[in-house]
Amino acid sequence: RQRQLILQVLDQTDKLVTAEEVFDIVRGQYPKVSLSTIYRNLDMLFYNHYITRYRISDGKWQYQLKKQGHYHQVVCTLCCRAISLQECPMTENLHQVLRDEQFQVTGHKFEVYGICKECQVNML
């Protein structure tokens, strides 16, 4: 049940979240849950390919529900909001190099890190 709740928490947010943030939310329904339990479940979900994790500016792992199929995003390093890109940024030039080298791509991801408009305004 805790694992399912963790997946629900990740499904209901549009930003990357830390284990501590997940813990705070899950603890609302499971007051006796420990932070180590959250970490163990996040590790299990990551290694079984249900979620992705990133290390952003503060050095902590931050988590997100794994998207199905092919996806790309830009991530704000301050608020951790993730914005999905609608098109693949892989250029035809890169595709040609891969064909020339007979390199079989099994997958890729594209992430850009920066500061979103709202955070830039808040910095002023």
PDB file of N, CA, C and O in Angstrom, residues 63-100:
ATOM      1  N   TYR A  63      12.783  12.625  -7.541  1.00  0.00           N
ATOM      2  CA  TYR A  63      12.105  11.530  -8.222  1.00  0.00           C
ATOM      3  C   TYR A  63      10.922  12.020  -9.044  1.00  0.00           C
ATOM      4  O   TYR A  63      10.318  13.038  -8.746  1.00  0.00           O
ATOM      5  N   GLN A  64      10.600  11.201 -10.053  1.00  0.00           N
ATOM      6  CA  GLN A  64       9.469  11.485 -10.917  1.00  0.00           C
ATOM      7  C   GLN A  64       8.940  10.156 -11.451  1.00  0.00           C
ATOM      8  O   GLN A  64       9.719   9.234 -11.695  1.00  0.00           O
ATOM      9  N   LEU A  65       7.632  10.075 -11.623  1.00  0.00           N
ATOM     10  CA  LEU A  65       7.041   8.891 -12.228  1.00  0.00           C
ATOM     11  C   LEU A  65       7.594   8.748 -13.638  1.00  0.00           C
ATOM     12  O   LEU A  65       7.698   9.735 -14.371  1.00  0.00           O
ATOM     13  N   LYS A  66       7.971   7.549 -14.021  1.00  0.00           N
ATOM     14  CA  LYS A  66       8.551   7.329 -15.344  1.00  0.00           C
ATOM     15  C   LYS A  66       7.477   7.488 -16.402  1.00  0.00           C
ATOM     16  O   LYS A  66       6.396   6.925 -16.300  1.00  0.00           O
ATOM     17  N   LYS A  67       7.789   8.267 -17.408  1.00  0.00           N
ATOM     18  CA  LYS A  67       6.873   8.478 -18.526  1.00  0.00           C
ATOM     19  C   LYS A  67       6.932   7.268 -19.447  1.00  0.00           C
ATOM     20  O   LYS A  67       7.970   6.635 -19.594  1.00  0.00           O
ATOM     21  N   GLN A  68       5.827   6.980 -20.066  1.00  0.00           N
ATOM     22  CA  GLN A  68       5.794   5.879 -21.027  1.00  0.00           C
ATOM     23  C   GLN A  68       6.365   6.343 -22.357  1.00  0.00           C
ATOM     24  O   GLN A  68       6.085   7.446 -22.808  1.00  0.00           O
ATOM     25  N   GLY A  69       7.175   5.519 -22.962  1.00  0.00           N
ATOM     26  CA  GLY A  69       7.693   5.817 -24.282  1.00  0.00           C
ATOM     27  C   GLY A  69       8.766   6.882 -24.273  1.00  0.00           C
ATOM     28  O   GLY A  69       9.521   7.045 -23.328  1.00  0.00           O
ATOM     29  N   HIS A  70       8.784   7.636 -25.322  1.00  0.00           N
ATOM     30  CA  HIS A  70       9.820   8.604 -25.646  1.00  0.00           C
ATOM     31  C   HIS A  70       9.449   9.966 -25.068  1.00  0.00           C
ATOM     32  O   HIS A  70       8.376  10.472 -25.339  1.00  0.00           O
ATOM     33  N   TYR A  71      10.317  10.561 -24.253  1.00  0.00           N
ATOM     34  CA  TYR A  71      10.001  11.872 -23.694  1.00  0.00           C
ATOM     35  C   TYR A  71      11.254  12.699 -23.435  1.00  0.00           C
ATOM     36  O   TYR A  71      12.339  12.163 -23.297  1.00  0.00           O
ATOM     37  N   HIS A  72      11.053  13.999 -23.386  1.00  0.00           N
ATOM     38  CA  HIS A  72      12.114  14.955 -23.113  1.00  0.00           C
ATOM     39  C   HIS A  72      11.530  16.063 -22.258  1.00  0.00           C
ATOM     40  O   HIS A  72      10.341  16.355 -22.347  1.00  0.00           O
ATOM     41  N   GLN A  73      12.373  16.705 -21.461  1.00  0.00           N
ATOM     42  CA  GLN A  73      11.855  17.743 -20.578  1.00  0.00           C
ATOM     43  C   GLN A  73      12.923  18.766 -20.220  1.00  0.00           C
ATOM     44  O   GLN A  73      14.107  18.518 -20.381  1.00  0.00           O
ATOM     45  N   VAL A  74      12.441  19.922 -19.759  1.00  0.00           N
ATOM     46  CA  VAL A  74      13.320  20.921 -19.153  1.00  0.00           C
ATOM     47  C   VAL A  74      12.934  20.981 -17.683  1.00  0.00           C
ATOM     48  O   VAL A  74      11.761  20.846 -17.335  1.00  0.00           O
ATOM     49  N   VAL A  75      13.936  21.143 -16.809  1.00  0.00           N
ATOM     50  CA  VAL A  75      13.711  21.081 -15.370  1.00  0.00           C
ATOM     51  C   VAL A  75      14.276  22.340 -14.722  1.00  0.00           C
ATOM     52  O   VAL A  75      15.430  22.699 -14.953  1.00  0.00           O
ATOM     53  N   CYS A  76      13.452  22.997 -13.906  1.00  0.00           N
ATOM     54  CA  CYS A  76      13.913  24.162 -13.148  1.00  0.00           C
ATOM     55  C   CYS A  76      14.734  23.671 -11.953  1.00  0.00           C
ATOM     56  O   CYS A  76      14.260  22.840 -11.175  1.00  0.00           O
ATOM     57  N   THR A  77      15.937  24.188 -11.805  1.00  0.00           N
ATOM     58  CA  THR A  77      16.811  23.744 -10.723  1.00  0.00           C
ATOM     59  C   THR A  77      16.461  24.383  -9.379  1.00  0.00           C
ATOM     60  O   THR A  77      17.008  23.989  -8.360  1.00  0.00           O
ATOM     61  N   LEU A  78      15.537  25.354  -9.384  1.00  0.00           N
ATOM     62  CA  LEU A  78      15.132  25.969  -8.123  1.00  0.00           C
ATOM     63  C   LEU A  78      13.861  25.333  -7.572  1.00  0.00           C
ATOM     64  O   LEU A  78      13.828  24.874  -6.440  1.00  0.00           O
ATOM     65  N   CYS A  79      12.796  25.294  -8.374  1.00  0.00           N
ATOM     66  CA  CYS A  79      11.525  24.741  -7.884  1.00  0.00           C
ATOM     67  C   CYS A  79      11.308  23.291  -8.316  1.00  0.00           C
ATOM     68  O   CYS A  79      10.369  22.647  -7.885  1.00  0.00           O
ATOM     69  N   CYS A  80      12.160  22.784  -9.197  1.00  0.00           N
ATOM     70  CA  CYS A  80      12.135  21.395  -9.686  1.00  0.00           C
ATOM     71  C   CYS A  80      10.937  21.076 -10.566  1.00  0.00           C
ATOM     72  O   CYS A  80      10.614  19.911 -10.786  1.00  0.00           O
ATOM     73  N   ARG A  81      10.266  22.097 -11.076  1.00  0.00           N
ATOM     74  CA  ARG A  81       9.160  21.855 -12.003  1.00  0.00           C
ATOM     75  C   ARG A  81       9.729  21.284 -13.291  1.00  0.00           C
ATOM     76  O   ARG A  81      10.732  21.755 -13.806  1.00  0.00           O
ATOM     77  N   ALA A  82       9.096  20.241 -13.801  1.00  0.00           N
ATOM     78  CA  ALA A  82       9.528  19.603 -15.041  1.00  0.00           C
ATOM     79  C   ALA A  82       8.507  19.924 -16.137  1.00  0.00           C
ATOM     80  O   ALA A  82       7.311  19.724 -15.960  1.00  0.00           O
ATOM     81  N   ILE A  83       9.000  20.444 -17.249  1.00  0.00           N
ATOM     82  CA  ILE A  83       8.139  20.821 -18.374  1.00  0.00           C
ATOM     83  C   ILE A  83       8.469  19.896 -19.537  1.00  0.00           C
ATOM     84  O   ILE A  83       9.609  19.836 -20.001  1.00  0.00           O
ATOM     85  N   SER A  84       7.460  19.172 -19.998  1.00  0.00           N
ATOM     86  CA  SER A  84       7.674  18.229 -21.094  1.00  0.00           C
ATOM     87  C   SER A  84       7.796  18.954 -22.426  1.00  0.00           C
ATOM     88  O   SER A  84       7.092  19.923 -22.686  1.00  0.00           O
ATOM     89  N   LEU A  85       8.714  18.472 -23.260  1.00  0.00           N
ATOM     90  CA  LEU A  85       8.862  18.987 -24.617  1.00  0.00           C
ATOM     91  C   LEU A  85       8.024  18.134 -25.550  1.00  0.00           C
ATOM     92  O   LEU A  85       7.990  16.910 -25.412  1.00  0.00           O
ATOM     93  N   GLN A  86       7.365  18.763 -26.484  1.00  0.00           N
ATOM     94  CA  GLN A  86       6.478  18.031 -27.384  1.00  0.00           C
ATOM     95  C   GLN A  86       7.221  17.336 -28.525  1.00  0.00           C
ATOM     96  O   GLN A  86       6.751  16.349 -29.057  1.00  0.00           O
ATOM     97  N   GLU A  87       8.387  17.861 -28.877  1.00  0.00           N
ATOM     98  CA  GLU A  87       9.133  17.292 -29.995  1.00  0.00           C
ATOM     99  C   GLU A  87      10.501  16.797 -29.547  1.00  0.00           C
ATOM    100  O   GLU A  87      11.076  17.320 -28.602  1.00  0.00           O
ATOM    101  N   CYS A  88      11.019  15.841 -30.249  1.00  0.00           N
ATOM    102  CA  CYS A  88      12.335  15.288 -29.945  1.00  0.00           C
ATOM    103  C   CYS A  88      13.416  16.230 -30.463  1.00  0.00           C
ATOM    104  O   CYS A  88      13.403  16.610 -31.635  1.00  0.00           O
ATOM    105  N   PRO A  89      14.370  16.619 -29.610  1.00  0.00           N
ATOM    106  CA  PRO A  89      15.420  17.534 -30.041  1.00  0.00           C
ATOM    107  C   PRO A  89      16.584  16.860 -30.781  1.00  0.00           C
ATOM    108  O   PRO A  89      17.541  17.523 -31.152  1.00  0.00           O
ATOM    109  N   MET A  90      16.504  15.551 -31.005  1.00  0.00           N
ATOM    110  CA  MET A  90      17.585  14.891 -31.752  1.00  0.00           C
ATOM    111  C   MET A  90      17.561  15.391 -33.189  1.00  0.00           C
ATOM    112  O   MET A  90      16.548  15.323 -33.860  1.00  0.00           O
ATOM    113  N   THR A  91      18.687  15.889 -33.653  1.00  0.00           N
ATOM    114  CA  THR A  91      18.766  16.468 -34.989  1.00  0.00           C
ATOM    115  C   THR A  91      18.969  15.390 -36.045  1.00  0.00           C
ATOM    116  O   THR A  91      19.427  14.274 -35.755  1.00  0.00           O
ATOM    117  N   GLU A  92      18.663  15.746 -37.269  1.00  0.00           N
ATOM    118  CA  GLU A  92      18.901  14.830 -38.379  1.00  0.00           C
ATOM    119  C   GLU A  92      20.392  14.541 -38.504  1.00  0.00           C
ATOM    120  O   GLU A  92      20.793  13.438 -38.856  1.00  0.00           O
ATOM    121  N   ASN A  93      21.226  15.531 -38.181  1.00  0.00           N
ATOM    122  CA  ASN A  93      22.673  15.339 -38.222  1.00  0.00           C
ATOM    123  C   ASN A  93      23.097  14.207 -37.286  1.00  0.00           C
ATOM    124  O   ASN A  93      23.905  13.348 -37.646  1.00  0.00           O
ATOM    125  N   LEU A  94      22.554  14.199 -36.080  1.00  0.00           N
ATOM    126  CA  LEU A  94      22.884  13.130 -35.132  1.00  0.00           C
ATOM    127  C   LEU A  94      22.383  11.786 -35.647  1.00  0.00           C
ATOM    128  O   LEU A  94      23.098  10.778 -35.569  1.00  0.00           O
ATOM    129  N   HIS A  95      21.173  11.766 -36.202  1.00  0.00           N
ATOM    130  CA  HIS A  95      20.655  10.518 -36.774  1.00  0.00           C
ATOM    131  C   HIS A  95      21.584  10.001 -37.881  1.00  0.00           C
ATOM    132  O   HIS A  95      21.835   8.801 -37.977  1.00  0.00           O
ATOM    133  N   GLN A  96      22.104  10.916 -38.705  1.00  0.00           N
ATOM    134  CA  GLN A  96      22.995  10.507 -39.793  1.00  0.00           C
ATOM    135  C   GLN A  96      24.296   9.924 -39.238  1.00  0.00           C
ATOM    136  O   GLN A  96      24.777   8.898 -39.721  1.00  0.00           O
ATOM    137  N   VAL A  97      24.860  10.545 -38.219  1.00  0.00           N
ATOM    138  CA  VAL A  97      26.083  10.021 -37.588  1.00  0.00           C
ATOM    139  C   VAL A  97      25.822   8.623 -37.040  1.00  0.00           C
ATOM    140  O   VAL A  97      26.635   7.708 -37.217  1.00  0.00           O
ATOM    141  N   LEU A  98      24.689   8.444 -36.398  1.00  0.00           N
ATOM    142  CA  LEU A  98      24.357   7.126 -35.846  1.00  0.00           C
ATOM    143  C   LEU A  98      24.228   6.085 -36.951  1.00  0.00           C
ATOM    144  O   LEU A  98      24.709   4.956 -36.811  1.00  0.00           O
ATOM    145  N   ARG A  99      23.599   6.465 -38.063  1.00  0.00           N
ATOM    146  CA  ARG A  99      23.485   5.539 -39.203  1.00  0.00           C
ATOM    147  C   ARG A  99      24.864   5.233 -39.787  1.00  0.00           C
ATOM    148  O   ARG A  99      25.185   4.068 -40.065  1.00  0.00           O
ATOM    149  N   ASP A 100      25.687   6.279 -39.964  1.00  0.00           N
ATOM    150  CA  ASP A 100      27.022   6.092 -40.534  1.00  0.00           C
ATOM    151  C   ASP A 100      27.873   5.168 -39.682  1.00  0.00           C
ATOM    152  O   ASP A 100      28.653   4.368 -40.200  1.00  0.00           O
TER     153      ASP A 100
END
